Every structure is written in C-alpha cells, then in structure tokens.
Amino acid sequence: MPKLRFKENERKKKTKHSGRRHREKYYEPPRLYEEETGWAPPSSASKYDQDQAWRERLFEAMMDDEGQDPFYTQYTQPTPRMSDEEHRQYIVDGMYRRKHADEIAEEERRKAERAKRKAEKERVRQEQERNDRLYRQLLEQTTDKTRFIDRWKRLEHLEIVHKKDIPWPISGKSFSLEAVRQFLIDPSASEADNKKKVRKEQARYHPDKFVTRYMRRFQGSDRERERVMAHINEISGFLNELWSQM
C-alpha cells in the first residue's frame, strides 16, 4: 500500500516545531500620529471651561444691552454651581426687574415708610411705658416718704421700740448707696435743699446718737438688736459717702 506523503509531511512538520516555544502575539491598534509630550485627552474640565466662558460672554452681552441698569446690576454673575433651570430663572428675574424698575422702586419706598412708621410707633410705646414706670416710682417714693415721716414722729413718742418701728431712708427693700440716693435726692430740688436732707439724716442715724436716744428703749432678741445696729452702721456709711459726692 503506498504511503501518504501528506500525512508524513505533516508529521515531520510537527516534529520539526515540537521543540520550539509557542509565542502569542497581542493586537496593537495602528497609530495615526505620534503622541506629543504633555498632551492629554479631552476631559470634563475642558467642557466646564467652555460652559463657563459661554456664560461669561452671555452675561457681558446682557450687561451691554441693559446699559448698566441700577436694578439689574445688583445681580452678580451666576456661580458655576447653578443648574440650567436656576440659571434660566436667574435671567428671567433680572429681566423682570429691569422692565418693572419703577414699580419695584415704589414698592421698596412704601416698605421703607411702613418700617419707619412701625419703628416710630414702637419708640412712642417704649417712651410711654418708661413714663408710666417713672410715675409709679414717684408715687411709691411719695408714699414711702410720707410713711417715713410719720414713722419718725411716732418713734419719738414710743416707750418701747421694736424692730418694725424703726424707719429706714431707702427706696425699696435693699440697703445700698443707690437706694439711699433715690430716696433722699430730689432731681427737681436745689443742691442746697438736698444737702440739708442728707445732713439731717446723718444726725439721725449717727450710731452713737441712735443708740443713746432709741436703742435704750429697744425690746427684742439679741439677734434683732445686732441686725438693727448693723443696718444703722450701713445707713450711716452710705450717708457719709453720699455727702462726700455732693
């Protein structure tokens, strides 16, 4: 039987290449041009720059058309964060203010007048409250001074003196220099009259004189006596300080 040369040749071919290592080839796309140094493919940044440049040119053109209208120039250039809808609304608002500039100015003037009237009304209300408060304080001081005079007259004739019988020249219930000042000093009176009042109370509340004239008739606990004498010393010190300031 004759030999098949085809198969024999194929077997020889396999034997011939069986010792060689099989190499794989990778596909490389053809290059149309050589890449230049520093070149980078287009990115989203270039698109953003183009949009920003377009918006700037549009805004400048609109400003030229508007002629620097005072109601329109208050709008600044739209920020890059604006969406398309926000930018459209921005343009619409600017055009509306330009077309209705007189109406907007009149409305702003009316708002300013209303705010001014409201502020004036509030000022009058606060002034009225202040006057009412001063009037009530004046009535209270008048009542306190009348009671103060009556209690001193009564103290002169008491055979037994209690803590509640001793009058104090203070406005309110706190023992302080300001309380003594408010009680004795009359802003409408002359300086000489105010000095006479202070000098009179200095003689009344002198610790030695007060002890000699009134504390001998005092009836109460040792604690009450100590508190009365502490208040006497405080009032005497406040009167001396008030006198030095006059």
PDB file of C-alpha atoms in Angstrom:
ATOM      1  CA  MET A   1       0.000   0.000   0.000  1.00  0.00           C
ATOM      2  CA  PRO A   2       1.511   3.339  -0.967  1.00  0.00           C
ATOM      3  CA  LYS A   3       2.357   5.824   1.791  1.00  0.00           C
ATOM      4  CA  LEU A   4       0.508   9.060   2.061  1.00  0.00           C
ATOM      5  CA  ARG A   5       3.028  11.823   1.704  1.00  0.00           C
ATOM      6  CA  PHE A   6       0.678  14.453   3.085  1.00  0.00           C
ATOM      7  CA  LYS A   7       0.436  12.872   6.466  1.00  0.00           C
ATOM      8  CA  GLU A   8       4.116  12.134   6.510  1.00  0.00           C
ATOM      9  CA  ASN A   9       4.974  15.690   5.776  1.00  0.00           C
ATOM     10  CA  GLU A  10       2.549  16.833   8.450  1.00  0.00           C
ATOM     11  CA  ARG A  11       4.161  14.515  10.966  1.00  0.00           C
ATOM     12  CA  LYS A  12       7.604  15.832  10.054  1.00  0.00           C
ATOM     13  CA  LYS A  13       6.332  19.383  10.393  1.00  0.00           C
ATOM     14  CA  LYS A  14       5.050  18.688  13.867  1.00  0.00           C
ATOM     15  CA  THR A  15       8.299  17.039  14.799  1.00  0.00           C
ATOM     16  CA  LYS A  16      10.246  19.969  13.445  1.00  0.00           C
ATOM     17  CA  HIS A  17       8.369  22.597  15.535  1.00  0.00           C
ATOM     18  CA  SER A  18       7.700  20.491  18.609  1.00  0.00           C
ATOM     19  CA  GLY A  19      10.809  21.795  20.402  1.00  0.00           C
ATOM     20  CA  ARG A  20      10.048  25.459  19.875  1.00  0.00           C
ATOM     21  CA  ARG A  21       8.138  27.584  22.400  1.00  0.00           C
ATOM     22  CA  HIS A  22       4.779  28.858  21.255  1.00  0.00           C
ATOM     23  CA  ARG A  23       4.623  32.671  21.193  1.00  0.00           C
ATOM     24  CA  GLU A  24       1.374  34.708  21.405  1.00  0.00           C
ATOM     25  CA  LYS A  25       1.031  37.988  19.590  1.00  0.00           C
ATOM     26  CA  TYR A  26      -1.047  40.867  21.061  1.00  0.00           C
ATOM     27  CA  TYR A  27      -3.033  43.177  18.904  1.00  0.00           C
ATOM     28  CA  GLU A  28      -1.825  46.754  18.709  1.00  0.00           C
ATOM     29  CA  PRO A  29      -4.068  49.327  17.044  1.00  0.00           C
ATOM     30  CA  PRO A  30      -2.481  51.385  14.312  1.00  0.00           C
ATOM     31  CA  ARG A  31      -1.286  54.876  15.216  1.00  0.00           C
ATOM     32  CA  LEU A  32      -2.332  57.756  13.044  1.00  0.00           C
ATOM     33  CA  TYR A  33       0.188  60.166  14.577  1.00  0.00           C
ATOM     34  CA  GLU A  34       2.835  60.251  17.237  1.00  0.00           C
ATOM     35  CA  GLU A  35       1.769  61.461  20.697  1.00  0.00           C
ATOM     36  CA  GLU A  36       3.297  64.765  21.719  1.00  0.00           C
ATOM     37  CA  THR A  37       4.864  65.367  25.084  1.00  0.00           C
ATOM     38  CA  GLY A  38       2.399  66.871  27.588  1.00  0.00           C
ATOM     39  CA  TRP A  39      -0.665  66.032  25.508  1.00  0.00           C
ATOM     40  CA  ALA A  40      -3.734  64.740  27.384  1.00  0.00           C
ATOM     41  CA  PRO A  41      -7.064  63.560  26.032  1.00  0.00           C
ATOM     42  CA  PRO A  42     -10.055  65.893  26.410  1.00  0.00           C
ATOM     43  CA  SER A  43     -11.747  65.675  29.812  1.00  0.00           C
ATOM     44  CA  SER A  44     -14.797  67.068  31.573  1.00  0.00           C
ATOM     45  CA  ALA A  45     -12.709  70.042  32.758  1.00  0.00           C
ATOM     46  CA  SER A  46     -12.429  71.413  29.229  1.00  0.00           C
ATOM     47  CA  LYS A  47     -16.196  71.124  28.815  1.00  0.00           C
ATOM     48  CA  TYR A  48     -16.679  73.003  32.079  1.00  0.00           C
ATOM     49  CA  ASP A  49     -14.299  75.763  30.919  1.00  0.00           C
ATOM     50  CA  GLN A  50     -16.206  76.102  27.668  1.00  0.00           C
ATOM     51  CA  ASP A  51     -19.546  76.384  29.501  1.00  0.00           C
ATOM     52  CA  GLN A  52     -18.117  78.939  31.911  1.00  0.00           C
ATOM     53  CA  ALA A  53     -16.665  81.010  29.080  1.00  0.00           C
ATOM     54  CA  TRP A  54     -20.004  80.904  27.258  1.00  0.00           C
ATOM     55  CA  ARG A  55     -21.851  82.113  30.357  1.00  0.00           C
ATOM     56  CA  GLU A  56     -19.373  84.935  30.880  1.00  0.00           C
ATOM     57  CA  ARG A  57     -19.779  86.123  27.298  1.00  0.00           C
ATOM     58  CA  LEU A  58     -23.569  85.902  27.625  1.00  0.00           C
ATOM     59  CA  PHE A  59     -23.555  87.895  30.847  1.00  0.00           C
ATOM     60  CA  GLU A  60     -21.287  90.590  29.384  1.00  0.00           C
ATOM     61  CA  ALA A  61     -23.518  90.893  26.332  1.00  0.00           C
ATOM     62  CA  MET A  62     -26.608  91.264  28.513  1.00  0.00           C
ATOM     63  CA  MET A  63     -24.908  93.934  30.620  1.00  0.00           C
ATOM     64  CA  ASP A  64     -24.057  95.881  27.482  1.00  0.00           C
ATOM     65  CA  ASP A  65     -27.669  95.656  26.303  1.00  0.00           C
ATOM     66  CA  GLU A  66     -29.037  96.723  29.690  1.00  0.00           C
ATOM     67  CA  GLY A  67     -26.853  99.822  29.827  1.00  0.00           C
ATOM     68  CA  GLN A  68     -25.799  99.182  33.438  1.00  0.00           C
ATOM     69  CA  ASP A  69     -29.335  99.422  34.816  1.00  0.00           C
ATOM     70  CA  PRO A  70     -29.136 100.040  38.619  1.00  0.00           C
ATOM     71  CA  PHE A  71     -31.801  97.435  39.359  1.00  0.00           C
ATOM     72  CA  TYR A  72     -30.153  94.856  37.149  1.00  0.00           C
ATOM     73  CA  THR A  73     -26.530  95.361  38.091  1.00  0.00           C
ATOM     74  CA  GLN A  74     -27.216  94.204  41.630  1.00  0.00           C
ATOM     75  CA  TYR A  75     -27.321  90.674  40.254  1.00  0.00           C
ATOM     76  CA  THR A  76     -23.859  89.192  40.264  1.00  0.00           C
ATOM     77  CA  GLN A  77     -22.531  86.732  37.764  1.00  0.00           C
ATOM     78  CA  PRO A  78     -24.116  83.303  38.229  1.00  0.00           C
ATOM     79  CA  THR A  79     -21.941  80.825  40.022  1.00  0.00           C
ATOM     80  CA  PRO A  80     -20.786  77.624  38.304  1.00  0.00           C
ATOM     81  CA  ARG A  81     -22.943  75.642  40.742  1.00  0.00           C
ATOM     82  CA  MET A  82     -26.147  76.888  39.103  1.00  0.00           C
ATOM     83  CA  SER A  83     -28.143  74.347  37.214  1.00  0.00           C
ATOM     84  CA  ASP A  84     -29.658  75.150  33.842  1.00  0.00           C
ATOM     85  CA  GLU A  85     -33.057  75.778  35.419  1.00  0.00           C
ATOM     86  CA  GLU A  86     -31.579  78.029  38.105  1.00  0.00           C
ATOM     87  CA  HIS A  87     -29.650  79.988  35.500  1.00  0.00           C
ATOM     88  CA  ARG A  88     -32.782  80.407  33.400  1.00  0.00           C
ATOM     89  CA  GLN A  89     -34.715  81.677  36.422  1.00  0.00           C
ATOM     90  CA  TYR A  90     -31.822  83.997  37.218  1.00  0.00           C
ATOM     91  CA  ILE A  91     -32.061  85.588  33.780  1.00  0.00           C
ATOM     92  CA  VAL A  92     -35.867  85.833  33.972  1.00  0.00           C
ATOM     93  CA  ASP A  93     -35.724  87.588  37.356  1.00  0.00           C
ATOM     94  CA  GLY A  94     -33.186  90.078  36.065  1.00  0.00           C
ATOM     95  CA  MET A  95     -35.298  90.917  33.019  1.00  0.00           C
ATOM     96  CA  TYR A  96     -38.390  91.302  35.196  1.00  0.00           C
ATOM     97  CA  ARG A  97     -36.672  93.781  37.496  1.00  0.00           C
ATOM     98  CA  ARG A  98     -35.489  95.780  34.513  1.00  0.00           C
ATOM     99  CA  LYS A  99     -38.944  96.023  32.957  1.00  0.00           C
ATOM    100  CA  HIS A 100     -40.663  96.839  36.279  1.00  0.00           C
ATOM    101  CA  ALA A 101     -37.962  99.042  37.793  1.00  0.00           C
ATOM    102  CA  ASP A 102     -40.365 101.892  38.646  1.00  0.00           C
ATOM    103  CA  GLU A 103     -42.879  99.582  40.293  1.00  0.00           C
ATOM    104  CA  ILE A 104     -40.185  97.859  42.319  1.00  0.00           C
ATOM    105  CA  ALA A 105     -38.730 101.199  43.430  1.00  0.00           C
ATOM    106  CA  GLU A 106     -42.170 102.391  44.536  1.00  0.00           C
ATOM    107  CA  GLU A 107     -42.802  99.175  46.463  1.00  0.00           C
ATOM    108  CA  GLU A 108     -39.451  99.454  48.214  1.00  0.00           C
ATOM    109  CA  ARG A 109     -40.237 103.073  49.118  1.00  0.00           C
ATOM    110  CA  ARG A 110     -43.579 102.039  50.624  1.00  0.00           C
ATOM    111  CA  LYS A 111     -41.875  99.271  52.596  1.00  0.00           C
ATOM    112  CA  ALA A 112     -39.346 101.762  53.954  1.00  0.00           C
ATOM    113  CA  GLU A 113     -42.141 104.127  55.013  1.00  0.00           C
ATOM    114  CA  ARG A 114     -44.043 101.312  56.739  1.00  0.00           C
ATOM    115  CA  ALA A 115     -40.891 100.247  58.575  1.00  0.00           C
ATOM    116  CA  LYS A 116     -40.274 103.849  59.636  1.00  0.00           C
ATOM    117  CA  ARG A 117     -43.827 104.262  60.957  1.00  0.00           C
ATOM    118  CA  LYS A 118     -43.561 100.964  62.810  1.00  0.00           C
ATOM    119  CA  ALA A 119     -40.264 101.995  64.415  1.00  0.00           C
ATOM    120  CA  GLU A 120     -41.742 105.359  65.451  1.00  0.00           C
ATOM    121  CA  LYS A 121     -44.780 103.653  66.942  1.00  0.00           C
ATOM    122  CA  GLU A 122     -42.540 101.294  68.901  1.00  0.00           C
ATOM    123  CA  ARG A 123     -40.461 104.227  70.154  1.00  0.00           C
ATOM    124  CA  VAL A 124     -43.586 106.050  71.366  1.00  0.00           C
ATOM    125  CA  ARG A 125     -44.804 102.895  73.107  1.00  0.00           C
ATOM    126  CA  GLN A 126     -41.492 102.396  74.901  1.00  0.00           C
ATOM    127  CA  GLU A 127     -41.413 106.062  75.910  1.00  0.00           C
ATOM    128  CA  GLN A 128     -44.941 105.794  77.308  1.00  0.00           C
ATOM    129  CA  GLU A 129     -44.022 102.694  79.287  1.00  0.00           C
ATOM    130  CA  ARG A 130     -40.969 104.480  80.661  1.00  0.00           C
ATOM    131  CA  ASN A 131     -43.051 107.491  81.726  1.00  0.00           C
ATOM    132  CA  ASP A 132     -45.630 105.243  83.371  1.00  0.00           C
ATOM    133  CA  ARG A 133     -42.907 103.380  85.225  1.00  0.00           C
ATOM    134  CA  LEU A 134     -41.346 106.627  86.452  1.00  0.00           C
ATOM    135  CA  TYR A 135     -44.759 107.902  87.534  1.00  0.00           C
ATOM    136  CA  ARG A 136     -45.418 104.759  89.557  1.00  0.00           C
ATOM    137  CA  GLN A 137     -41.990 105.027  91.147  1.00  0.00           C
ATOM    138  CA  LEU A 138     -42.690 108.656  92.027  1.00  0.00           C
ATOM    139  CA  LEU A 139     -45.972 107.712  93.683  1.00  0.00           C
ATOM    140  CA  GLU A 140     -44.275 104.925  95.601  1.00  0.00           C
ATOM    141  CA  GLN A 141     -41.496 107.250  96.722  1.00  0.00           C
ATOM    142  CA  THR A 142     -44.023 109.868  97.787  1.00  0.00           C
ATOM    143  CA  THR A 143     -45.919 107.260  99.763  1.00  0.00           C
ATOM    144  CA  ASP A 144     -42.695 105.907 101.261  1.00  0.00           C
ATOM    145  CA  LYS A 145     -41.518 109.389 102.239  1.00  0.00           C
ATOM    146  CA  THR A 146     -44.869 110.195 103.833  1.00  0.00           C
ATOM    147  CA  ARG A 147     -44.747 106.924 105.750  1.00  0.00           C
ATOM    148  CA  PHE A 148     -41.119 107.630 106.659  1.00  0.00           C
ATOM    149  CA  ILE A 149     -42.009 110.999 108.207  1.00  0.00           C
ATOM    150  CA  ASP A 150     -44.965 109.538 110.108  1.00  0.00           C
ATOM    151  CA  ARG A 151     -42.878 106.677 111.495  1.00  0.00           C
ATOM    152  CA  TRP A 152     -40.221 109.086 112.738  1.00  0.00           C
ATOM    153  CA  LYS A 153     -42.851 111.149 114.547  1.00  0.00           C
ATOM    154  CA  ARG A 154     -44.220 108.004 116.141  1.00  0.00           C
ATOM    155  CA  LEU A 155     -40.742 106.755 117.097  1.00  0.00           C
ATOM    156  CA  GLU A 156     -40.105 109.902 119.117  1.00  0.00           C
ATOM    157  CA  HIS A 157     -43.017 109.109 121.467  1.00  0.00           C
ATOM    158  CA  LEU A 158     -42.766 105.310 121.760  1.00  0.00           C
ATOM    159  CA  GLU A 159     -41.879 103.971 125.186  1.00  0.00           C
ATOM    160  CA  ILE A 160     -40.919 100.557 123.773  1.00  0.00           C
ATOM    161  CA  VAL A 161     -39.239 100.324 120.373  1.00  0.00           C
ATOM    162  CA  HIS A 162     -39.414  97.191 118.224  1.00  0.00           C
ATOM    163  CA  LYS A 163     -37.524  96.396 115.060  1.00  0.00           C
ATOM    164  CA  LYS A 164     -40.535  97.103 112.856  1.00  0.00           C
ATOM    165  CA  ASP A 165     -40.884 100.606 114.334  1.00  0.00           C
ATOM    166  CA  ILE A 166     -37.542 101.866 113.024  1.00  0.00           C
ATOM    167  CA  PRO A 167     -37.810 103.774 109.696  1.00  0.00           C
ATOM    168  CA  TRP A 168     -35.112 103.385 107.047  1.00  0.00           C
ATOM    169  CA  PRO A 169     -34.264 106.030 104.402  1.00  0.00           C
ATOM    170  CA  ILE A 170     -34.109 103.614 101.480  1.00  0.00           C
ATOM    171  CA  SER A 171     -36.051 103.162  98.257  1.00  0.00           C
ATOM    172  CA  GLY A 172     -37.275  99.581  98.153  1.00  0.00           C
ATOM    173  CA  LYS A 173     -36.049  96.880 100.498  1.00  0.00           C
ATOM    174  CA  SER A 174     -32.321  96.723  99.777  1.00  0.00           C
ATOM    175  CA  PHE A 175     -29.728  98.548 101.867  1.00  0.00           C
ATOM    176  CA  SER A 176     -27.391 100.198  99.351  1.00  0.00           C
ATOM    177  CA  LEU A 177     -25.973 103.583  98.436  1.00  0.00           C
ATOM    178  CA  GLU A 178     -28.195 103.812  95.371  1.00  0.00           C
ATOM    179  CA  ALA A 179     -31.310 103.033  97.428  1.00  0.00           C
ATOM    180  CA  VAL A 180     -30.441 105.858  99.849  1.00  0.00           C
ATOM    181  CA  ARG A 181     -29.692 108.218  96.971  1.00  0.00           C
ATOM    182  CA  GLN A 182     -33.021 107.549  95.249  1.00  0.00           C
ATOM    183  CA  PHE A 183     -34.911 108.069  98.499  1.00  0.00           C
ATOM    184  CA  LEU A 184     -33.298 111.334  99.617  1.00  0.00           C
ATOM    185  CA  ILE A 185     -32.101 113.148  96.494  1.00  0.00           C
ATOM    186  CA  ASP A 186     -34.764 115.043  94.550  1.00  0.00           C
ATOM    187  CA  PRO A 187     -33.587 115.879  90.992  1.00  0.00           C
ATOM    188  CA  SER A 188     -36.009 118.822  90.820  1.00  0.00           C
ATOM    189  CA  ALA A 189     -34.772 120.346  94.105  1.00  0.00           C
ATOM    190  CA  SER A 190     -31.749 122.578  94.515  1.00  0.00           C
ATOM    191  CA  GLU A 191     -28.401 121.283  95.674  1.00  0.00           C
ATOM    192  CA  ALA A 192     -28.723 123.191  98.937  1.00  0.00           C
ATOM    193  CA  ASP A 193     -32.056 121.530  99.761  1.00  0.00           C
ATOM    194  CA  ASN A 194     -30.672 118.071  99.029  1.00  0.00           C
ATOM    195  CA  LYS A 195     -27.670 118.767 101.245  1.00  0.00           C
ATOM    196  CA  LYS A 196     -29.991 119.752 104.098  1.00  0.00           C
ATOM    197  CA  LYS A 197     -31.836 116.435 103.771  1.00  0.00           C
ATOM    198  CA  VAL A 198     -28.623 114.432 103.828  1.00  0.00           C
ATOM    199  CA  ARG A 199     -27.226 116.394 106.792  1.00  0.00           C
ATOM    200  CA  LYS A 200     -30.453 115.863 108.747  1.00  0.00           C
ATOM    201  CA  GLU A 201     -30.386 112.098 108.189  1.00  0.00           C
ATOM    202  CA  GLN A 202     -26.696 111.963 109.113  1.00  0.00           C
ATOM    203  CA  ALA A 203     -27.588 113.373 112.525  1.00  0.00           C
ATOM    204  CA  ARG A 204     -30.474 110.919 112.952  1.00  0.00           C
ATOM    205  CA  TYR A 205     -28.556 107.763 112.013  1.00  0.00           C
ATOM    206  CA  HIS A 206     -25.285 108.524 113.729  1.00  0.00           C
ATOM    207  CA  PRO A 207     -24.571 105.242 115.581  1.00  0.00           C
ATOM    208  CA  ASP A 208     -23.726 106.809 118.959  1.00  0.00           C
ATOM    209  CA  LYS A 209     -26.694 109.185 118.952  1.00  0.00           C
ATOM    210  CA  PHE A 210     -29.114 106.494 117.734  1.00  0.00           C
ATOM    211  CA  VAL A 211     -28.043 104.100 120.495  1.00  0.00           C
ATOM    212  CA  THR A 212     -28.383 106.799 123.137  1.00  0.00           C
ATOM    213  CA  ARG A 213     -31.809 108.006 122.051  1.00  0.00           C
ATOM    214  CA  TYR A 214     -33.614 104.874 120.789  1.00  0.00           C
ATOM    215  CA  MET A 215     -31.814 101.606 121.448  1.00  0.00           C
ATOM    216  CA  ARG A 216     -32.241 102.017 125.213  1.00  0.00           C
ATOM    217  CA  ARG A 217     -35.959 101.570 124.610  1.00  0.00           C
ATOM    218  CA  PHE A 218     -35.460  98.705 122.171  1.00  0.00           C
ATOM    219  CA  GLN A 219     -37.158  95.435 123.036  1.00  0.00           C
ATOM    220  CA  GLY A 220     -36.231  92.305 121.105  1.00  0.00           C
ATOM    221  CA  SER A 221     -33.806  89.419 120.874  1.00  0.00           C
ATOM    222  CA  ASP A 222     -30.048  89.834 120.771  1.00  0.00           C
ATOM    223  CA  ARG A 223     -30.071  88.820 117.109  1.00  0.00           C
ATOM    224  CA  GLU A 224     -32.623  91.518 116.261  1.00  0.00           C
ATOM    225  CA  ARG A 225     -30.568  94.091 118.146  1.00  0.00           C
ATOM    226  CA  GLU A 226     -27.433  93.097 116.223  1.00  0.00           C
ATOM    227  CA  ARG A 227     -29.236  93.347 112.873  1.00  0.00           C
ATOM    228  CA  VAL A 228     -30.634  96.790 113.735  1.00  0.00           C
ATOM    229  CA  MET A 229     -27.180  98.068 114.686  1.00  0.00           C
ATOM    230  CA  ALA A 230     -25.692  96.580 111.504  1.00  0.00           C
ATOM    231  CA  HIS A 231     -28.270  98.474 109.418  1.00  0.00           C
ATOM    232  CA  ILE A 232     -27.607 101.673 111.380  1.00  0.00           C
ATOM    233  CA  ASN A 233     -23.887 101.438 110.601  1.00  0.00           C
ATOM    234  CA  GLU A 234     -24.641 100.744 106.920  1.00  0.00           C
ATOM    235  CA  ILE A 235     -27.002 103.719 106.601  1.00  0.00           C
ATOM    236  CA  SER A 236     -24.532 105.993 108.366  1.00  0.00           C
ATOM    237  CA  GLY A 237     -21.767 104.951 105.970  1.00  0.00           C
ATOM    238  CA  PHE A 238     -23.987 105.452 102.904  1.00  0.00           C
ATOM    239  CA  LEU A 239     -24.985 108.936 104.097  1.00  0.00           C
ATOM    240  CA  ASN A 240     -21.360 109.938 104.632  1.00  0.00           C
ATOM    241  CA  GLU A 241     -20.416 108.687 101.169  1.00  0.00           C
ATOM    242  CA  LEU A 242     -23.380 110.475  99.613  1.00  0.00           C
ATOM    243  CA  TRP A 243     -22.387 113.705 101.361  1.00  0.00           C
ATOM    244  CA  SER A 244     -18.828 113.436 100.037  1.00  0.00           C
ATOM    245  CA  GLN A 245     -20.174 113.163  96.476  1.00  0.00           C
ATOM    246  CA  MET A 246     -22.276 116.312  96.699  1.00  0.00           C
TER     247      MET A 246
END
